[in-house]
């Protein structure tokens, strides 16, 4: 069996032998609601109790960096350098979540206790962003276990404030730009185009910020997951701008 097949089989086994669910369950059990956290220590626990084990397995040297903005949650950054001649991947993830909204989940689901119903896995952070970065880290571990090396350098950056606007992320990247310098950024965050369609966006390299108010639904809905028609009109706006049609 070639190495790629072996690595893929190792990754598949993570689901069949239950390791993925066990690990995800322990990440979800750590309450990391950045809007309502009592202290930054609550959030930083996610680094030590949630991520450190697998980062060590990946041979990543990590450090916790204070947020450049006072009283905002610290960052975790780390590197595994195999050779200065190799390309470097930077992996991004956020460990914080939106509020738990206890009592508002179907079927008596407790948001910080993982629950599998049918083919779906429920728990706060499963789809944003604990599930995604766990998948990425475990996939990298499968490669490492198979090849005994990655074949590229790996850098990571994790934050605990994405759901409150990523305070200090820009400043941190500016201050540590040499440390974080990479050839590709892998940031698995945001929704898929449909629940059963794996989705890969390429070339997301910048943003233009503007404010647009649309009264579309009652209450708070995540625009990425519940955008519906609004998302379509946004793509029409982009198309229009690209075609210069005003
Ligand atoms: Zn997210």
Short mmCIF file of N, CA, C and O in Angstrom, two decimals, residues 7-112:
data_model
loop_
_atom_site.label_atom_id
_atom_site.label_comp_id
_atom_site.label_asym_id
_atom_site.label_seq_id
_atom_site.Cartn_x
_atom_site.Cartn_y
_atom_site.Cartn_z
N UNK A 7 -1.96 6.69 4.96
CA UNK A 7 -2.33 7.87 5.75
C UNK A 7 -3.85 8.06 5.73
O UNK A 7 -4.47 8.37 6.76
N UNK A 8 -4.45 7.87 4.56
CA UNK A 8 -5.90 8.02 4.46
C UNK A 8 -6.61 6.95 5.31
O UNK A 8 -7.61 7.24 5.96
N UNK A 9 -6.07 5.75 5.29
CA UNK A 9 -6.70 4.70 6.09
C UNK A 9 -6.59 5.02 7.58
O UNK A 9 -7.54 4.83 8.34
N UNK A 10 -5.45 5.53 7.99
CA UNK A 10 -5.30 5.94 9.40
C UNK A 10 -6.34 6.98 9.77
O UNK A 10 -6.92 6.96 10.85
N UNK A 11 -6.57 7.93 8.85
CA UNK A 11 -7.55 8.98 9.13
C UNK A 11 -8.96 8.40 9.20
O UNK A 11 -9.75 8.77 10.08
N UNK A 12 -9.28 7.50 8.30
CA UNK A 12 -10.62 6.86 8.34
C UNK A 12 -10.80 6.10 9.64
O UNK A 12 -11.87 6.11 10.24
N UNK A 13 -9.75 5.44 10.09
CA UNK A 13 -9.83 4.66 11.33
C UNK A 13 -10.14 5.52 12.55
O UNK A 13 -10.69 5.04 13.52
N UNK A 14 -9.76 6.81 12.46
CA UNK A 14 -10.06 7.71 13.57
C UNK A 14 -11.55 7.79 13.84
O UNK A 14 -12.00 8.04 14.95
N UNK A 15 -12.34 7.62 12.77
CA UNK A 15 -13.80 7.64 12.92
C UNK A 15 -14.31 6.27 13.35
O UNK A 15 -15.12 6.16 14.25
N UNK A 16 -13.78 5.22 12.70
CA UNK A 16 -14.33 3.89 13.01
C UNK A 16 -13.90 3.41 14.40
O UNK A 16 -14.64 2.70 15.07
N UNK A 17 -12.70 3.79 14.86
CA UNK A 17 -12.30 3.30 16.19
C UNK A 17 -12.73 4.24 17.33
O UNK A 17 -12.46 3.97 18.50
N UNK A 18 -13.41 5.32 16.97
CA UNK A 18 -14.00 6.18 18.01
C UNK A 18 -13.08 7.27 18.53
O UNK A 18 -13.49 8.10 19.35
N UNK A 19 -11.81 7.31 18.09
CA UNK A 19 -10.88 8.29 18.66
C UNK A 19 -11.32 9.73 18.36
O UNK A 19 -11.24 10.61 19.21
N UNK A 20 -11.79 9.95 17.13
CA UNK A 20 -12.22 11.31 16.78
C UNK A 20 -13.34 11.79 17.70
O UNK A 20 -13.30 12.90 18.25
N UNK A 21 -14.33 10.93 17.91
CA UNK A 21 -15.48 11.30 18.75
C UNK A 21 -15.03 11.54 20.19
O UNK A 21 -15.45 12.49 20.85
N UNK A 22 -14.15 10.66 20.69
CA UNK A 22 -13.66 10.82 22.07
C UNK A 22 -12.94 12.16 22.23
O UNK A 22 -13.18 12.90 23.19
N UNK A 23 -12.08 12.48 21.27
CA UNK A 23 -11.33 13.72 21.37
C UNK A 23 -12.24 14.94 21.20
O UNK A 23 -12.13 15.93 21.93
N UNK A 24 -13.15 14.86 20.24
CA UNK A 24 -14.06 15.98 20.03
C UNK A 24 -14.94 16.20 21.27
O UNK A 24 -15.20 17.33 21.68
N UNK A 25 -15.36 15.09 21.85
CA UNK A 25 -16.18 15.16 23.05
C UNK A 25 -15.45 15.92 24.17
O UNK A 25 -16.03 16.76 24.87
N UNK A 26 -14.16 15.63 24.33
CA UNK A 26 -13.44 16.33 25.41
C UNK A 26 -13.23 17.80 25.08
O UNK A 26 -13.27 18.66 25.97
N UNK A 27 -13.08 18.14 23.78
CA UNK A 27 -12.97 19.57 23.42
C UNK A 27 -14.28 20.30 23.69
O UNK A 27 -14.30 21.42 24.20
N UNK A 28 -15.39 19.64 23.34
CA UNK A 28 -16.70 20.27 23.51
C UNK A 28 -17.05 20.42 25.01
O UNK A 28 -17.75 21.36 25.40
N UNK A 29 -16.52 19.50 25.83
CA UNK A 29 -16.83 19.59 27.27
C UNK A 29 -16.15 20.80 27.93
O UNK A 29 -16.53 21.22 29.02
N UNK A 30 -15.14 21.37 27.27
CA UNK A 30 -14.51 22.58 27.79
C UNK A 30 -15.35 23.77 27.32
O UNK A 30 -15.43 24.04 26.14
N UNK A 31 -15.97 24.46 28.25
CA UNK A 31 -16.83 25.58 27.87
C UNK A 31 -15.95 26.78 27.52
O UNK A 31 -15.15 27.24 28.34
N UNK A 32 -16.07 27.24 26.28
CA UNK A 32 -15.17 28.30 25.78
C UNK A 32 -15.98 29.40 25.09
O UNK A 32 -15.64 29.83 23.99
N UNK A 33 -17.04 29.81 25.74
CA UNK A 33 -17.90 30.87 25.22
C UNK A 33 -17.20 32.22 25.42
O UNK A 33 -17.09 32.70 26.55
N UNK A 34 -16.67 32.79 24.35
CA UNK A 34 -15.86 34.01 24.51
C UNK A 34 -16.71 35.23 24.86
O UNK A 34 -16.19 36.20 25.40
N UNK A 35 -18.00 35.18 24.57
CA UNK A 35 -18.83 36.36 24.90
C UNK A 35 -19.09 36.45 26.40
O UNK A 35 -19.23 37.53 26.95
N UNK A 36 -19.19 35.29 27.07
CA UNK A 36 -19.58 35.28 28.48
C UNK A 36 -18.53 34.70 29.41
O UNK A 36 -18.83 34.37 30.54
N UNK A 37 -17.28 34.55 28.93
CA UNK A 37 -16.29 33.92 29.80
C UNK A 37 -16.00 34.82 31.00
O UNK A 37 -15.98 36.04 30.88
N UNK A 38 -15.79 34.18 32.14
CA UNK A 38 -15.53 34.94 33.36
C UNK A 38 -14.10 35.50 33.35
O UNK A 38 -13.84 36.55 33.88
N UNK A 39 -13.18 34.75 32.74
CA UNK A 39 -11.79 35.22 32.71
C UNK A 39 -11.08 34.61 31.51
O UNK A 39 -11.54 33.62 30.95
N UNK A 40 -9.95 35.20 31.14
CA UNK A 40 -9.17 34.65 30.04
C UNK A 40 -8.61 33.27 30.39
O UNK A 40 -8.34 32.47 29.49
N UNK A 41 -8.45 32.98 31.72
CA UNK A 41 -7.96 31.66 32.11
C UNK A 41 -8.92 30.57 31.66
O UNK A 41 -8.51 29.49 31.24
N UNK A 42 -10.23 30.86 31.76
CA UNK A 42 -11.22 29.86 31.30
C UNK A 42 -10.97 29.51 29.85
O UNK A 42 -11.06 28.36 29.44
N UNK A 43 -10.66 30.53 29.06
CA UNK A 43 -10.47 30.32 27.63
C UNK A 43 -9.13 29.66 27.35
O UNK A 43 -9.02 28.76 26.52
N UNK A 44 -8.10 30.09 28.05
CA UNK A 44 -6.75 29.57 27.79
C UNK A 44 -6.63 28.10 28.18
O UNK A 44 -5.78 27.38 27.68
N UNK A 45 -7.53 27.64 29.08
CA UNK A 45 -7.59 26.22 29.42
C UNK A 45 -7.71 25.35 28.18
O UNK A 45 -7.27 24.22 28.16
N UNK A 46 -8.36 25.90 27.16
CA UNK A 46 -8.56 25.13 25.93
C UNK A 46 -7.22 24.77 25.29
O UNK A 46 -7.08 23.69 24.72
N UNK A 47 -6.26 25.66 25.41
CA UNK A 47 -4.93 25.36 24.86
C UNK A 47 -4.29 24.20 25.63
O UNK A 47 -3.83 23.23 25.04
N UNK A 48 -4.26 24.33 26.98
CA UNK A 48 -3.54 23.32 27.77
C UNK A 48 -4.32 22.01 27.87
O UNK A 48 -3.75 20.93 27.70
N UNK A 49 -5.63 22.10 28.10
CA UNK A 49 -6.41 20.86 28.31
C UNK A 49 -6.94 20.28 27.01
O UNK A 49 -7.22 19.10 26.92
N UNK A 50 -7.10 21.12 26.00
CA UNK A 50 -7.70 20.64 24.76
C UNK A 50 -6.69 20.32 23.67
O UNK A 50 -6.70 19.24 23.10
N UNK A 51 -5.80 21.28 23.39
CA UNK A 51 -4.97 21.15 22.19
C UNK A 51 -3.56 20.63 22.43
O UNK A 51 -2.96 20.03 21.53
N UNK A 52 -3.03 20.88 23.62
CA UNK A 52 -1.59 20.65 23.80
C UNK A 52 -1.16 19.22 23.50
O UNK A 52 -0.14 19.00 22.84
N UNK A 53 -1.98 18.25 23.92
CA UNK A 53 -1.62 16.83 23.71
C UNK A 53 -1.33 16.53 22.25
O UNK A 53 -0.27 15.98 21.91
N UNK A 54 -2.23 16.91 21.39
CA UNK A 54 -2.05 16.59 19.96
C UNK A 54 -0.96 17.46 19.33
O UNK A 54 -0.23 17.01 18.44
N UNK A 55 -0.81 18.69 19.81
CA UNK A 55 0.26 19.55 19.27
C UNK A 55 1.64 18.95 19.62
O UNK A 55 2.56 18.97 18.81
N UNK A 56 1.74 18.38 20.82
CA UNK A 56 2.99 17.71 21.22
C UNK A 56 3.21 16.48 20.34
O UNK A 56 4.32 16.23 19.86
N UNK A 57 2.14 15.71 20.12
CA UNK A 57 2.27 14.53 19.24
C UNK A 57 2.77 14.92 17.85
O UNK A 57 3.45 14.16 17.18
N UNK A 58 2.38 16.11 17.42
CA UNK A 58 2.81 16.59 16.10
C UNK A 58 4.21 17.20 16.13
O UNK A 58 4.71 17.66 15.11
N UNK A 59 4.81 17.22 17.30
CA UNK A 59 6.17 17.77 17.43
C UNK A 59 6.21 19.27 17.25
O UNK A 59 7.21 19.82 16.77
N UNK A 60 5.13 19.94 17.62
CA UNK A 60 5.07 21.40 17.47
C UNK A 60 5.54 22.07 18.77
O UNK A 60 5.06 21.74 19.85
N UNK A 61 6.49 22.97 18.63
CA UNK A 61 6.93 23.78 19.78
C UNK A 61 5.96 24.93 19.92
O UNK A 61 5.83 25.73 18.98
N UNK A 62 5.29 25.01 21.03
CA UNK A 62 4.23 26.02 21.16
C UNK A 62 4.61 27.11 22.16
O UNK A 62 5.44 26.90 23.03
N UNK A 63 3.97 28.24 22.00
CA UNK A 63 4.05 29.26 23.04
C UNK A 63 2.74 30.03 23.12
O UNK A 63 2.05 30.21 22.10
N UNK A 64 2.41 30.44 24.32
CA UNK A 64 1.22 31.25 24.54
C UNK A 64 1.66 32.71 24.53
O UNK A 64 2.60 33.08 25.24
N UNK A 65 1.00 33.51 23.72
CA UNK A 65 1.39 34.92 23.58
C UNK A 65 0.25 35.79 24.10
O UNK A 65 -0.91 35.61 23.71
N UNK A 66 0.61 36.72 24.97
CA UNK A 66 -0.42 37.66 25.45
C UNK A 66 -1.03 38.41 24.28
O UNK A 66 -0.34 38.75 23.31
N UNK A 67 -2.29 38.70 24.39
CA UNK A 67 -2.97 39.47 23.36
C UNK A 67 -2.41 40.90 23.36
O UNK A 67 -2.28 41.50 24.43
N UNK A 68 -2.05 41.44 22.19
CA UNK A 68 -1.56 42.83 22.15
C UNK A 68 -2.60 43.82 22.69
O UNK A 68 -2.24 44.92 23.08
N UNK A 69 -3.86 43.42 22.68
CA UNK A 69 -4.90 44.29 23.23
C UNK A 69 -5.20 43.87 24.67
O UNK A 69 -5.48 42.69 24.94
N UNK A 70 -5.13 44.83 25.56
CA UNK A 70 -5.24 44.57 27.00
C UNK A 70 -6.54 43.83 27.34
O UNK A 70 -7.60 44.14 26.80
N UNK A 71 -6.41 42.84 28.22
CA UNK A 71 -7.55 42.07 28.75
C UNK A 71 -8.24 41.16 27.73
O UNK A 71 -9.28 40.59 28.03
N UNK A 72 -7.67 41.04 26.54
CA UNK A 72 -8.27 40.13 25.56
C UNK A 72 -7.54 38.79 25.61
O UNK A 72 -6.40 38.72 26.04
N UNK A 73 -8.19 37.72 25.16
CA UNK A 73 -7.62 36.38 25.36
C UNK A 73 -6.32 36.14 24.59
O UNK A 73 -6.16 36.61 23.46
N UNK A 74 -5.37 35.41 25.22
CA UNK A 74 -4.07 35.13 24.59
C UNK A 74 -4.19 34.23 23.36
O UNK A 74 -5.21 33.59 23.14
N UNK A 75 -3.12 34.20 22.60
CA UNK A 75 -3.03 33.35 21.41
C UNK A 75 -2.08 32.19 21.69
O UNK A 75 -1.22 32.28 22.57
N UNK A 76 -2.24 31.12 20.92
CA UNK A 76 -1.24 30.05 20.92
C UNK A 76 -0.62 30.02 19.53
O UNK A 76 -1.36 29.96 18.54
N UNK A 77 0.69 30.09 19.48
CA UNK A 77 1.37 29.94 18.19
C UNK A 77 2.42 28.84 18.34
O UNK A 77 2.85 28.54 19.46
N UNK A 78 2.79 28.22 17.24
CA UNK A 78 3.76 27.14 17.34
C UNK A 78 4.34 26.77 15.99
O UNK A 78 3.77 27.12 14.95
N UNK A 79 5.47 26.08 16.03
CA UNK A 79 6.12 25.68 14.78
C UNK A 79 6.69 24.27 14.88
O UNK A 79 7.08 23.80 15.95
N UNK A 80 6.71 23.61 13.74
CA UNK A 80 7.47 22.37 13.57
C UNK A 80 8.26 22.55 12.28
O UNK A 80 7.70 22.55 11.18
N UNK A 81 9.53 22.80 12.43
CA UNK A 81 10.36 23.07 11.25
C UNK A 81 11.15 21.81 10.90
O UNK A 81 11.97 21.35 11.68
N UNK A 82 10.89 21.27 9.72
CA UNK A 82 11.62 20.07 9.29
C UNK A 82 12.86 20.48 8.49
O UNK A 82 13.89 19.83 8.55
N UNK A 83 12.74 21.53 7.70
CA UNK A 83 13.91 22.03 6.94
C UNK A 83 13.57 23.41 6.40
O UNK A 83 12.46 23.65 5.93
N UNK A 84 14.57 24.29 6.43
CA UNK A 84 14.34 25.63 5.90
C UNK A 84 14.14 25.60 4.38
O UNK A 84 13.67 26.57 3.79
N UNK A 85 14.47 24.46 3.76
CA UNK A 85 14.31 24.36 2.29
C UNK A 85 12.88 23.96 1.91
O UNK A 85 12.52 24.03 0.74
N UNK A 86 12.11 23.52 2.89
CA UNK A 86 10.75 23.03 2.57
C UNK A 86 9.72 24.15 2.65
O UNK A 86 9.94 25.18 3.29
N UNK A 87 8.60 23.91 1.98
CA UNK A 87 7.48 24.85 2.07
C UNK A 87 6.87 24.78 3.48
O UNK A 87 7.02 23.80 4.19
N UNK A 88 6.14 25.85 3.82
CA UNK A 88 5.57 25.94 5.17
C UNK A 88 4.07 26.17 5.12
O UNK A 88 3.60 27.03 4.38
N UNK A 89 3.35 25.37 5.90
CA UNK A 89 1.90 25.54 6.02
C UNK A 89 1.58 26.20 7.36
O UNK A 89 2.13 25.83 8.39
N UNK A 90 0.71 27.19 7.30
CA UNK A 90 0.22 27.81 8.53
C UNK A 90 -1.23 27.38 8.72
O UNK A 90 -2.07 27.55 7.82
N UNK A 91 -1.50 26.83 9.89
CA UNK A 91 -2.85 26.32 10.18
C UNK A 91 -3.50 27.24 11.21
O UNK A 91 -2.91 27.54 12.25
N UNK A 92 -4.71 27.68 10.91
CA UNK A 92 -5.43 28.57 11.83
C UNK A 92 -6.63 27.84 12.44
O UNK A 92 -7.29 27.05 11.75
N UNK A 93 -6.93 28.14 13.67
CA UNK A 93 -8.17 27.65 14.28
C UNK A 93 -8.58 28.54 15.42
O UNK A 93 -7.76 29.29 15.97
N UNK A 94 -9.85 28.50 15.79
CA UNK A 94 -10.28 29.22 17.01
C UNK A 94 -11.02 28.26 17.93
O UNK A 94 -11.85 27.47 17.49
N UNK A 95 -10.66 28.36 19.20
CA UNK A 95 -11.24 27.44 20.19
C UNK A 95 -12.44 28.00 20.90
O UNK A 95 -13.13 27.27 21.63
N UNK A 96 -12.71 29.28 20.71
CA UNK A 96 -13.88 29.85 21.39
C UNK A 96 -15.15 29.57 20.58
O UNK A 96 -15.08 29.23 19.40
N UNK A 97 -16.26 29.71 21.26
CA UNK A 97 -17.56 29.47 20.61
C UNK A 97 -18.52 30.61 20.91
O UNK A 97 -18.24 31.45 21.77
N UNK A 98 -19.63 30.58 20.22
CA UNK A 98 -20.73 31.47 20.60
C UNK A 98 -21.35 30.92 21.89
O UNK A 98 -21.01 29.81 22.30
N UNK A 99 -22.26 31.66 22.53
CA UNK A 99 -22.85 31.18 23.79
C UNK A 99 -23.51 29.80 23.65
O UNK A 99 -23.96 29.42 22.57
N UNK A 100 -23.55 29.06 24.77
CA UNK A 100 -24.08 27.69 24.74
C UNK A 100 -25.57 27.63 24.39
O UNK A 100 -26.01 26.68 23.77
N UNK A 101 -26.33 28.63 24.78
CA UNK A 101 -27.79 28.63 24.57
C UNK A 101 -28.42 27.37 25.15
O UNK A 101 -29.18 26.67 24.49
N UNK A 102 -28.07 27.09 26.41
CA UNK A 102 -28.62 25.90 27.07
C UNK A 102 -30.14 25.96 27.11
O UNK A 102 -30.72 27.03 27.28
N UNK A 103 -30.75 24.83 26.96
CA UNK A 103 -32.21 24.75 27.03
C UNK A 103 -32.89 25.10 25.72
O UNK A 103 -34.11 24.99 25.59
N UNK A 104 -32.11 25.55 24.74
CA UNK A 104 -32.73 25.92 23.46
C UNK A 104 -32.42 24.91 22.35
O UNK A 104 -32.69 25.14 21.19
N UNK A 105 -31.76 23.80 22.74
CA UNK A 105 -31.42 22.78 21.74
C UNK A 105 -32.52 21.72 21.69
O UNK A 105 -33.21 21.48 22.68
N UNK A 106 -32.66 21.08 20.56
CA UNK A 106 -33.68 20.04 20.40
C UNK A 106 -33.35 18.80 21.24
O UNK A 106 -32.21 18.56 21.58
N UNK A 107 -34.37 18.03 21.52
CA UNK A 107 -34.23 16.69 22.11
C UNK A 107 -33.41 16.69 23.40
O UNK A 107 -32.68 15.74 23.68
N UNK A 108 -33.49 17.77 24.14
CA UNK A 108 -32.78 17.81 25.42
C UNK A 108 -31.27 17.74 25.28
O UNK A 108 -30.58 17.28 26.19
N UNK A 109 -30.73 18.18 24.15
CA UNK A 109 -29.27 18.14 23.97
C UNK A 109 -28.62 19.15 24.88
O UNK A 109 -29.05 20.30 24.98
N UNK A 110 -27.59 18.71 25.58
CA UNK A 110 -26.81 19.61 26.44
C UNK A 110 -25.61 20.07 25.59
O UNK A 110 -24.83 19.25 25.12
N UNK A 111 -25.47 21.38 25.34
CA UNK A 111 -24.50 21.84 24.34
C UNK A 111 -23.04 21.51 24.63
O UNK A 111 -22.24 21.46 23.71
N UNK A 112 -22.68 21.30 25.91
CA UNK A 112 -21.28 20.94 26.15
C UNK A 112 -21.11 19.43 26.41
O UNK A 112 -20.09 19.00 26.94
#
